[in-house]
Amino acid sequence: MYLAVAVGGFRRYASYRVATAAGVFTNTVFGLILVYTYLALWEERPGLGGYDQAQAVTYVWLGQCLYATLAIQGGGAEKDLMERIGTGGIAVDLYRPVDLQLWWLAGDVGRAGFQLLGRGVVPFVFGSLLFPMALPAEAAAWAAFAVTLLLAAVVSFGIRYLAALSVFWLMDGRGIGQVLMITGVFFSGMVLPLNAFPDGLGDVVRVLPWAAQLQVPADVLMGEADVWGAFAFQAAWAVALLAAGRLLQSAATRRVVVQGG
């Protein structure tokens, strides 16, 4: 059943062809802007964050590839969930003979799969054709990277699911959506690799769950991280976030009130 839900999520987003094309164009343009900004920065600060220029360029294009895939600024399953909580449609979801959290997770994984293939791959390939990139030649490295992407998708969902459930109390998701956008961009390293953050702040951001979204997959892809340590870090946050979501869901669903009874 959950596989069918994931497939449905994939097919739903595949129907937005014009939006996907616009997203590919946008990510490519932003990728070019960031690449030239990074090249200038790394020219002044060689080895910033432990990266050379080729690694910095790789990081940029990977970020553009994963931006929509991981809904780093929000806009994934949590958006629909917030709306259903606000309108009371969540009551229908609770009546379904399925697990609420797994239902939404499956749909979001399907969405992420399409965004990766439909929107993320083209900018990444485009960048690799125009700029030198630090990409591995071994199949094992790519396989490890694929595992980190799956774990990153679960971590991303865990963060956004907790945010969505807050609407049970807030009654409106617009404010929490803005918080998701700001924290997602800053703490995931979309603007600057977390490795390049100053001491103190860098130590903090690298242990937060957002680091599992972009920084960890990037370091695994470029051979800058211990693979098993990266897996453990991501898996630990995935389990913690899903468990917290389960607890918050239990508390929230005790107070569901639907107009008309």
mmCIF file of N, CA and C in Angstrom, residues 47-173:
data_model
loop_
_atom_site.group_PDB
_atom_site.id
_atom_site.type_symbol
_atom_site.label_atom_id
_atom_site.label_comp_id
_atom_site.label_asym_id
_atom_site.label_seq_id
_atom_site.Cartn_x
_atom_site.Cartn_y
_atom_site.Cartn_z
ATOM 1 N N GLY A 47 41.052 26.596 -0.133
ATOM 2 C CA GLY A 47 40.898 25.567 0.892
ATOM 3 C C GLY A 47 39.858 25.878 1.934
ATOM 4 N N LEU A 48 38.981 26.855 1.684
ATOM 5 C CA LEU A 48 37.942 27.219 2.642
ATOM 6 C C LEU A 48 37.069 26.009 2.946
ATOM 7 N N GLY A 49 36.882 25.730 4.212
ATOM 8 C CA GLY A 49 36.059 24.598 4.620
ATOM 9 C C GLY A 49 36.662 23.241 4.291
ATOM 10 N N GLY A 50 37.948 23.226 3.926
ATOM 11 C CA GLY A 50 38.575 21.963 3.559
ATOM 12 C C GLY A 50 38.300 21.540 2.126
ATOM 13 N N TYR A 51 37.668 22.416 1.335
ATOM 14 C CA TYR A 51 37.353 22.112 -0.064
ATOM 15 C C TYR A 51 38.314 22.838 -0.998
ATOM 16 N N ASP A 52 38.637 22.203 -2.129
ATOM 17 C CA ASP A 52 39.287 22.935 -3.202
ATOM 18 C C ASP A 52 38.196 23.485 -4.121
ATOM 19 N N GLN A 53 38.592 24.167 -5.194
ATOM 20 C CA GLN A 53 37.592 24.804 -6.048
ATOM 21 C C GLN A 53 36.660 23.793 -6.713
ATOM 22 N N ALA A 54 37.209 22.668 -7.153
ATOM 23 C CA ALA A 54 36.385 21.654 -7.806
ATOM 24 C C ALA A 54 35.339 21.104 -6.832
ATOM 25 N N GLN A 55 35.724 20.927 -5.584
ATOM 26 C CA GLN A 55 34.769 20.440 -4.585
ATOM 27 C C GLN A 55 33.712 21.497 -4.273
ATOM 28 N N ALA A 56 34.130 22.754 -4.231
ATOM 29 C CA ALA A 56 33.174 23.831 -3.991
ATOM 30 C C ALA A 56 32.140 23.895 -5.106
ATOM 31 N N VAL A 57 32.603 23.735 -6.348
ATOM 32 C CA VAL A 57 31.686 23.733 -7.491
ATOM 33 C C VAL A 57 30.740 22.533 -7.417
ATOM 34 N N THR A 58 31.271 21.388 -7.051
ATOM 35 C CA THR A 58 30.439 20.190 -6.903
ATOM 36 C C THR A 58 29.368 20.411 -5.855
ATOM 37 N N TYR A 59 29.731 21.051 -4.764
ATOM 38 C CA TYR A 59 28.789 21.333 -3.687
ATOM 39 C C TYR A 59 27.647 22.215 -4.174
ATOM 40 N N VAL A 60 27.982 23.217 -4.983
ATOM 41 C CA VAL A 60 26.949 24.113 -5.511
ATOM 42 C C VAL A 60 25.924 23.349 -6.332
ATOM 43 N N TRP A 61 26.416 22.552 -7.279
ATOM 44 C CA TRP A 61 25.482 21.868 -8.176
ATOM 45 C C TRP A 61 24.717 20.760 -7.468
ATOM 46 N N LEU A 62 25.325 20.167 -6.459
ATOM 47 C CA LEU A 62 24.589 19.180 -5.673
ATOM 48 C C LEU A 62 23.473 19.867 -4.898
ATOM 49 N N GLY A 63 23.754 21.054 -4.385
ATOM 50 C CA GLY A 63 22.722 21.811 -3.677
ATOM 51 C C GLY A 63 21.547 22.133 -4.582
ATOM 52 N N GLN A 64 21.825 22.526 -5.826
ATOM 53 C CA GLN A 64 20.742 22.812 -6.769
ATOM 54 C C GLN A 64 19.979 21.545 -7.140
ATOM 55 N N CYS A 65 20.680 20.421 -7.154
ATOM 56 C CA CYS A 65 20.046 19.140 -7.449
ATOM 57 C C CYS A 65 19.095 18.729 -6.328
ATOM 58 N N LEU A 66 19.486 18.996 -5.089
ATOM 59 C CA LEU A 66 18.717 18.525 -3.933
ATOM 60 C C LEU A 66 17.764 19.570 -3.360
ATOM 61 N N TYR A 67 17.806 20.769 -3.895
ATOM 62 C CA TYR A 67 16.980 21.857 -3.355
ATOM 63 C C TYR A 67 15.506 21.477 -3.327
ATOM 64 N N ALA A 68 14.964 21.061 -4.465
ATOM 65 C CA ALA A 68 13.555 20.667 -4.520
ATOM 66 C C ALA A 68 13.369 19.227 -4.068
ATOM 67 N N THR A 69 14.376 18.398 -4.314
ATOM 68 C CA THR A 69 14.277 16.985 -3.932
ATOM 69 C C THR A 69 13.983 16.843 -2.450
ATOM 70 N N LEU A 70 14.700 17.600 -1.636
ATOM 71 C CA LEU A 70 14.542 17.512 -0.185
ATOM 72 C C LEU A 70 13.634 18.602 0.379
ATOM 73 N N ALA A 71 13.009 19.379 -0.525
ATOM 74 C CA ALA A 71 12.118 20.467 -0.084
ATOM 75 C C ALA A 71 12.799 21.283 1.011
ATOM 76 N N ILE A 72 14.020 21.715 0.731
ATOM 77 C CA ILE A 72 14.830 22.388 1.747
ATOM 78 C C ILE A 72 14.157 23.660 2.255
ATOM 79 N N GLN A 73 13.411 24.334 1.397
ATOM 80 C CA GLN A 73 12.671 25.519 1.830
ATOM 81 C C GLN A 73 11.226 25.200 2.171
ATOM 82 N N GLY A 74 10.898 23.928 2.253
ATOM 83 C CA GLY A 74 9.518 23.536 2.470
ATOM 84 C C GLY A 74 8.814 23.334 1.142
ATOM 85 N N GLY A 75 7.522 23.061 1.201
ATOM 86 C CA GLY A 75 6.755 22.879 -0.023
ATOM 87 C C GLY A 75 6.544 21.436 -0.413
ATOM 88 N N GLY A 76 6.886 20.511 0.483
ATOM 89 C CA GLY A 76 6.651 19.096 0.218
ATOM 90 C C GLY A 76 5.344 18.650 0.833
ATOM 91 N N ALA A 77 5.355 17.440 1.410
ATOM 92 C CA ALA A 77 4.132 16.863 1.977
ATOM 93 C C ALA A 77 3.564 17.724 3.093
ATOM 94 N N GLU A 78 4.437 18.426 3.804
ATOM 95 C CA GLU A 78 3.945 19.200 4.963
ATOM 96 C C GLU A 78 2.982 20.305 4.540
ATOM 97 N N LYS A 79 3.140 20.816 3.317
ATOM 98 C CA LYS A 79 2.250 21.880 2.851
ATOM 99 C C LYS A 79 0.812 21.369 2.757
ATOM 100 N N ASP A 80 0.632 20.197 2.150
ATOM 101 C CA ASP A 80 -0.702 19.606 2.036
ATOM 102 C C ASP A 80 -1.238 19.210 3.413
ATOM 103 N N LEU A 81 -0.356 18.695 4.261
ATOM 104 C CA LEU A 81 -0.782 18.273 5.592
ATOM 105 C C LEU A 81 -1.252 19.457 6.423
ATOM 106 N N MET A 82 -0.534 20.569 6.339
ATOM 107 C CA MET A 82 -0.958 21.778 7.053
ATOM 108 C C MET A 82 -2.346 22.216 6.603
ATOM 109 N N GLU A 83 -2.574 22.173 5.295
ATOM 110 C CA GLU A 83 -3.869 22.589 4.766
ATOM 111 C C GLU A 83 -4.986 21.669 5.251
ATOM 112 N N ARG A 84 -4.713 20.357 5.283
ATOM 113 C CA ARG A 84 -5.739 19.404 5.707
ATOM 114 C C ARG A 84 -6.031 19.534 7.206
ATOM 115 N N ILE A 85 -5.006 19.858 7.972
ATOM 116 C CA ILE A 85 -5.251 20.084 9.402
ATOM 117 C C ILE A 85 -6.097 21.334 9.589
ATOM 118 N N GLY A 86 -5.753 22.391 8.842
ATOM 119 C CA GLY A 86 -6.477 23.646 8.968
ATOM 120 C C GLY A 86 -7.930 23.559 8.539
ATOM 121 N N THR A 87 -8.224 22.762 7.518
ATOM 122 C CA THR A 87 -9.595 22.648 7.009
ATOM 123 C C THR A 87 -10.397 21.547 7.690
ATOM 124 N N GLY A 88 -9.715 20.698 8.459
ATOM 125 C CA GLY A 88 -10.398 19.584 9.094
ATOM 126 C C GLY A 88 -10.373 18.312 8.277
ATOM 127 N N GLY A 89 -9.788 18.393 7.064
ATOM 128 C CA GLY A 89 -9.697 17.207 6.220
ATOM 129 C C GLY A 89 -8.856 16.104 6.830
ATOM 130 N N ILE A 90 -8.066 16.457 7.842
ATOM 131 C CA ILE A 90 -7.227 15.461 8.511
ATOM 132 C C ILE A 90 -8.074 14.374 9.156
ATOM 133 N N ALA A 91 -9.330 14.690 9.477
ATOM 134 C CA ALA A 91 -10.213 13.695 10.094
ATOM 135 C C ALA A 91 -10.408 12.504 9.162
ATOM 136 N N VAL A 92 -10.489 12.773 7.858
ATOM 137 C CA VAL A 92 -10.618 11.691 6.878
ATOM 138 C C VAL A 92 -9.363 10.834 6.872
ATOM 139 N N ASP A 93 -8.207 11.487 6.957
ATOM 140 C CA ASP A 93 -6.939 10.752 6.975
ATOM 141 C C ASP A 93 -6.853 9.838 8.191
ATOM 142 N N LEU A 94 -7.358 10.315 9.305
ATOM 143 C CA LEU A 94 -7.294 9.521 10.535
ATOM 144 C C LEU A 94 -8.219 8.309 10.493
ATOM 145 N N TYR A 95 -9.243 8.370 9.656
ATOM 146 C CA TYR A 95 -10.159 7.237 9.526
ATOM 147 C C TYR A 95 -9.605 6.151 8.606
ATOM 148 N N ARG A 96 -8.585 6.480 7.821
ATOM 149 C CA ARG A 96 -8.033 5.485 6.906
ATOM 150 C C ARG A 96 -7.360 4.359 7.701
ATOM 151 N N PRO A 97 -7.463 3.116 7.208
ATOM 152 C CA PRO A 97 -6.837 1.985 7.927
ATOM 153 C C PRO A 97 -5.337 1.887 7.637
ATOM 154 N N VAL A 98 -4.651 3.009 7.741
ATOM 155 C CA VAL A 98 -3.206 3.066 7.501
ATOM 156 C C VAL A 98 -2.578 3.947 8.572
ATOM 157 N N ASP A 99 -1.280 3.855 8.681
ATOM 158 C CA ASP A 99 -0.551 4.696 9.623
ATOM 159 C C ASP A 99 -0.390 6.094 9.028
ATOM 160 N N LEU A 100 -0.822 7.115 9.755
ATOM 161 C CA LEU A 100 -0.814 8.488 9.241
ATOM 162 C C LEU A 100 0.591 8.944 8.858
ATOM 163 N N GLN A 101 1.550 8.719 9.736
ATOM 164 C CA GLN A 101 2.913 9.172 9.479
ATOM 165 C C GLN A 101 3.531 8.461 8.276
ATOM 166 N N LEU A 102 3.365 7.143 8.194
ATOM 167 C CA LEU A 102 3.929 6.396 7.075
ATOM 168 C C LEU A 102 3.251 6.751 5.763
ATOM 169 N N TRP A 103 1.957 7.062 5.816
ATOM 170 C CA TRP A 103 1.223 7.479 4.620
ATOM 171 C C TRP A 103 1.842 8.736 4.022
ATOM 172 N N TRP A 104 2.053 9.732 4.871
ATOM 173 C CA TRP A 104 2.621 10.984 4.383
ATOM 174 C C TRP A 104 4.093 10.841 4.026
ATOM 175 N N LEU A 105 4.816 9.987 4.745
ATOM 176 C CA LEU A 105 6.215 9.741 4.404
ATOM 177 C C LEU A 105 6.327 9.093 3.029
ATOM 178 N N ALA A 106 5.484 8.103 2.753
ATOM 179 C CA ALA A 106 5.527 7.430 1.453
ATOM 180 C C ALA A 106 5.242 8.408 0.320
ATOM 181 N N GLY A 107 4.234 9.249 0.505
ATOM 182 C CA GLY A 107 3.920 10.235 -0.522
ATOM 183 C C GLY A 107 5.050 11.213 -0.749
ATOM 184 N N ASP A 108 5.730 11.601 0.340
ATOM 185 C CA ASP A 108 6.829 12.560 0.212
ATOM 186 C C ASP A 108 8.049 11.924 -0.441
ATOM 187 N N VAL A 109 8.286 10.640 -0.177
ATOM 188 C CA VAL A 109 9.391 9.947 -0.842
ATOM 189 C C VAL A 109 9.135 9.874 -2.344
ATOM 190 N N GLY A 110 7.878 9.627 -2.734
ATOM 191 C CA GLY A 110 7.539 9.632 -4.151
ATOM 192 C C GLY A 110 7.770 10.987 -4.781
ATOM 193 N N ARG A 111 7.355 12.041 -4.082
ATOM 194 C CA ARG A 111 7.608 13.407 -4.563
ATOM 195 C C ARG A 111 9.100 13.676 -4.727
ATOM 196 N N ALA A 112 9.879 13.278 -3.714
ATOM 197 C CA ALA A 112 11.321 13.496 -3.752
ATOM 198 C C ALA A 112 11.959 12.752 -4.915
ATOM 199 N N GLY A 113 11.484 11.540 -5.189
ATOM 200 C CA GLY A 113 12.027 10.776 -6.302
ATOM 201 C C GLY A 113 11.818 11.475 -7.625
ATOM 202 N N PHE A 114 10.627 12.028 -7.825
ATOM 203 C CA PHE A 114 10.405 12.753 -9.079
ATOM 204 C C PHE A 114 11.243 14.013 -9.152
ATOM 205 N N GLN A 115 11.287 14.776 -8.055
ATOM 206 C CA GLN A 115 12.049 16.023 -8.071
ATOM 207 C C GLN A 115 13.532 15.775 -8.333
ATOM 208 N N LEU A 116 14.041 14.648 -7.847
ATOM 209 C CA LEU A 116 15.436 14.311 -8.108
ATOM 210 C C LEU A 116 15.663 14.050 -9.596
ATOM 211 N N LEU A 117 14.806 13.212 -10.170
ATOM 212 C CA LEU A 117 14.976 12.836 -11.571
ATOM 213 C C LEU A 117 14.510 13.930 -12.532
ATOM 214 N N GLY A 118 13.373 14.557 -12.208
ATOM 215 C CA GLY A 118 12.797 15.519 -13.130
ATOM 216 C C GLY A 118 13.376 16.907 -13.040
ATOM 217 N N ARG A 119 13.842 17.283 -11.865
ATOM 218 C CA ARG A 119 14.322 18.657 -11.683
ATOM 219 C C ARG A 119 15.780 18.743 -11.263
ATOM 220 N N GLY A 120 16.279 17.732 -10.573
ATOM 221 C CA GLY A 120 17.619 17.838 -10.021
ATOM 222 C C GLY A 120 18.738 17.378 -10.923
ATOM 223 N N VAL A 121 18.507 16.343 -11.711
ATOM 224 C CA VAL A 121 19.593 15.744 -12.494
ATOM 225 C C VAL A 121 20.104 16.691 -13.578
ATOM 226 N N VAL A 122 19.185 17.385 -14.264
ATOM 227 C CA VAL A 122 19.591 18.232 -15.392
ATOM 228 C C VAL A 122 20.562 19.342 -14.968
ATOM 229 N N PRO A 123 20.265 20.140 -13.926
ATOM 230 C CA PRO A 123 21.245 21.149 -13.508
ATOM 231 C C PRO A 123 22.586 20.540 -13.096
ATOM 232 N N PHE A 124 22.541 19.380 -12.441
ATOM 233 C CA PHE A 124 23.785 18.739 -11.995
ATOM 234 C C PHE A 124 24.637 18.316 -13.190
ATOM 235 N N VAL A 125 24.014 17.702 -14.174
ATOM 236 C CA VAL A 125 24.739 17.287 -15.379
ATOM 237 C C VAL A 125 25.241 18.510 -16.142
ATOM 238 N N PHE A 126 24.405 19.530 -16.235
ATOM 239 C CA PHE A 126 24.804 20.774 -16.898
ATOM 240 C C PHE A 126 26.053 21.346 -16.241
ATOM 241 N N GLY A 127 26.059 21.395 -14.918
ATOM 242 C CA GLY A 127 27.223 21.919 -14.210
ATOM 243 C C GLY A 127 28.461 21.090 -14.431
ATOM 244 N N SER A 128 28.303 19.762 -14.496
ATOM 245 C CA SER A 128 29.465 18.889 -14.699
ATOM 246 C C SER A 128 30.067 19.048 -16.079
ATOM 247 N N LEU A 129 29.264 19.491 -17.045
ATOM 248 C CA LEU A 129 29.767 19.687 -18.403
ATOM 249 C C LEU A 129 30.502 21.016 -18.552
ATOM 250 N N LEU A 130 30.156 21.987 -17.718
ATOM 251 C CA LEU A 130 30.758 23.319 -17.839
ATOM 252 C C LEU A 130 31.925 23.557 -16.902
ATOM 253 N N PHE A 131 31.946 22.862 -15.762
ATOM 254 C CA PHE A 131 32.963 23.143 -14.752
ATOM 255 C C PHE A 131 33.613 21.847 -14.275
ATOM 256 N N PRO A 132 34.899 21.911 -13.900
ATOM 257 C CA PRO A 132 35.537 20.736 -13.287
ATOM 258 C C PRO A 132 34.869 20.429 -11.954
ATOM 259 N N MET A 133 34.494 19.161 -11.746
ATOM 260 C CA MET A 133 33.830 18.763 -10.513
ATOM 261 C C MET A 133 34.544 17.566 -9.899
ATOM 262 N N ALA A 134 34.453 17.463 -8.592
ATOM 263 C CA ALA A 134 35.123 16.388 -7.849
ATOM 264 C C ALA A 134 34.160 15.217 -7.693
ATOM 265 N N LEU A 135 33.996 14.439 -8.753
ATOM 266 C CA LEU A 135 33.065 13.315 -8.743
ATOM 267 C C LEU A 135 33.834 11.998 -8.682
ATOM 268 N N PRO A 136 33.349 11.037 -7.920
ATOM 269 C CA PRO A 136 34.066 9.766 -7.764
ATOM 270 C C PRO A 136 33.932 8.897 -9.011
ATOM 271 N N ALA A 137 34.910 8.032 -9.210
ATOM 272 C CA ALA A 137 34.874 7.100 -10.336
ATOM 273 C C ALA A 137 34.395 5.725 -9.906
ATOM 274 N N GLU A 138 34.385 5.460 -8.585
ATOM 275 C CA GLU A 138 34.021 4.140 -8.084
ATOM 276 C C GLU A 138 32.511 4.018 -7.901
ATOM 277 N N ALA A 139 31.978 2.878 -8.303
ATOM 278 C CA ALA A 139 30.542 2.621 -8.148
ATOM 279 C C ALA A 139 30.140 2.591 -6.677
ATOM 280 N N ALA A 140 31.047 2.116 -5.813
ATOM 281 C CA ALA A 140 30.739 2.030 -4.385
ATOM 282 C C ALA A 140 30.465 3.415 -3.790
ATOM 283 N N ALA A 141 31.188 4.415 -4.265
ATOM 284 C CA ALA A 141 30.986 5.776 -3.758
ATOM 285 C C ALA A 141 29.609 6.301 -4.154
ATOM 286 N N TRP A 142 29.199 5.998 -5.376
ATOM 287 C CA TRP A 142 27.878 6.429 -5.823
ATOM 288 C C TRP A 142 26.782 5.672 -5.078
ATOM 289 N N ALA A 143 27.016 4.414 -4.780
ATOM 290 C CA ALA A 143 26.034 3.629 -4.018
ATOM 291 C C ALA A 143 25.875 4.189 -2.610
ATOM 292 N N ALA A 144 26.997 4.538 -1.981
ATOM 293 C CA ALA A 144 26.945 5.137 -0.646
ATOM 294 C C ALA A 144 26.217 6.473 -0.696
ATOM 295 N N PHE A 145 26.470 7.230 -1.748
ATOM 296 C CA PHE A 145 25.796 8.516 -1.928
ATOM 297 C C PHE A 145 24.283 8.319 -2.058
ATOM 298 N N ALA A 146 23.860 7.286 -2.786
ATOM 299 C CA ALA A 146 22.433 7.008 -2.944
ATOM 300 C C ALA A 146 21.776 6.706 -1.597
ATOM 301 N N VAL A 147 22.499 5.981 -0.739
ATOM 302 C CA VAL A 147 21.966 5.690 0.598
ATOM 303 C C VAL A 147 21.805 6.984 1.397
ATOM 304 N N THR A 148 22.788 7.864 1.289
ATOM 305 C CA THR A 148 22.685 9.133 2.026
ATOM 306 C C THR A 148 21.514 9.970 1.522
ATOM 307 N N LEU A 149 21.202 9.881 0.240
ATOM 308 C CA LEU A 149 20.062 10.634 -0.292
ATOM 309 C C LEU A 149 18.748 10.121 0.293
ATOM 310 N N LEU A 150 18.618 8.801 0.386
ATOM 311 C CA LEU A 150 17.405 8.232 0.967
ATOM 312 C C LEU A 150 17.263 8.646 2.428
ATOM 313 N N LEU A 151 18.353 8.562 3.176
ATOM 314 C CA LEU A 151 18.309 8.968 4.583
ATOM 315 C C LEU A 151 18.046 10.464 4.719
ATOM 316 N N ALA A 152 18.620 11.251 3.812
ATOM 317 C CA ALA A 152 18.383 12.698 3.835
ATOM 318 C C ALA A 152 16.916 13.008 3.596
ATOM 319 N N ALA A 153 16.273 12.244 2.703
ATOM 320 C CA ALA A 153 14.853 12.454 2.426
ATOM 321 C C ALA A 153 14.007 12.164 3.665
ATOM 322 N N VAL A 154 14.374 11.137 4.413
ATOM 323 C CA VAL A 154 13.629 10.800 5.630
ATOM 324 C C VAL A 154 13.835 11.874 6.692
ATOM 325 N N VAL A 155 15.071 12.335 6.847
ATOM 326 C CA VAL A 155 15.348 13.404 7.818
ATOM 327 C C VAL A 155 14.569 14.661 7.455
ATOM 328 N N SER A 156 14.596 15.013 6.171
ATOM 329 C CA SER A 156 13.865 16.196 5.716
ATOM 330 C C SER A 156 12.378 16.069 6.023
ATOM 331 N N PHE A 157 11.819 14.907 5.741
ATOM 332 C CA PHE A 157 10.406 14.694 6.052
ATOM 333 C C PHE A 157 10.155 14.813 7.552
ATOM 334 N N GLY A 158 11.045 14.247 8.362
ATOM 335 C CA GLY A 158 10.870 14.301 9.805
ATOM 336 C C GLY A 158 10.800 15.720 10.330
ATOM 337 N N ILE A 159 11.652 16.594 9.802
ATOM 338 C CA ILE A 159 11.634 18.000 10.216
ATOM 339 C C ILE A 159 10.322 18.651 9.810
ATOM 340 N N ARG A 160 9.928 18.438 8.569
ATOM 341 C CA ARG A 160 8.733 19.099 8.037
ATOM 342 C C ARG A 160 7.438 18.525 8.618
ATOM 343 N N TYR A 161 7.460 17.241 8.980
ATOM 344 C CA TYR A 161 6.274 16.636 9.588
ATOM 345 C C TYR A 161 6.014 17.246 10.960
ATOM 346 N N LEU A 162 7.068 17.446 11.737
ATOM 347 C CA LEU A 162 6.917 18.093 13.043
ATOM 348 C C LEU A 162 6.358 19.506 12.875
ATOM 349 N N ALA A 163 6.872 20.219 11.877
ATOM 350 C CA ALA A 163 6.379 21.574 11.634
ATOM 351 C C ALA A 163 4.905 21.560 11.260
ATOM 352 N N ALA A 164 4.515 20.607 10.415
ATOM 353 C CA ALA A 164 3.118 20.529 9.981
ATOM 354 C C ALA A 164 2.188 20.234 11.149
ATOM 355 N N LEU A 165 2.600 19.350 12.042
ATOM 356 C CA LEU A 165 1.749 18.993 13.172
ATOM 357 C C LEU A 165 1.512 20.165 14.111
ATOM 358 N N SER A 166 2.398 21.153 14.085
ATOM 359 C CA SER A 166 2.218 22.319 14.954
ATOM 360 C C SER A 166 0.946 23.088 14.611
ATOM 361 N N VAL A 167 0.422 22.869 13.400
ATOM 362 C CA VAL A 167 -0.785 23.581 12.984
ATOM 363 C C VAL A 167 -1.998 23.128 13.800
ATOM 364 N N PHE A 168 -1.926 21.960 14.419
ATOM 365 C CA PHE A 168 -2.996 21.540 15.320
ATOM 366 C C PHE A 168 -3.194 22.565 16.438
ATOM 367 N N TRP A 169 -2.117 23.233 16.824
ATOM 368 C CA TRP A 169 -2.191 24.243 17.878
ATOM 369 C C TRP A 169 -2.202 25.661 17.316
ATOM 370 N N LEU A 170 -1.425 25.887 16.253
ATOM 371 C CA LEU A 170 -1.321 27.241 15.704
ATOM 372 C C LEU A 170 -2.513 27.614 14.830
ATOM 373 N N MET A 171 -3.148 26.614 14.222
ATOM 374 C CA MET A 171 -4.317 26.790 13.356
ATOM 375 C C MET A 171 -4.003 27.448 12.017
ATOM 376 N N ASP A 172 -2.758 27.815 11.782
ATOM 377 C CA ASP A 172 -2.365 28.424 10.508
ATOM 378 C C ASP A 172 -0.903 28.073 10.257
ATOM 379 N N GLY A 173 -0.595 27.632 9.043
ATOM 380 C CA GLY A 173 0.759 27.166 8.766
ATOM 381 C C GLY A 173 1.672 28.173 8.121
#
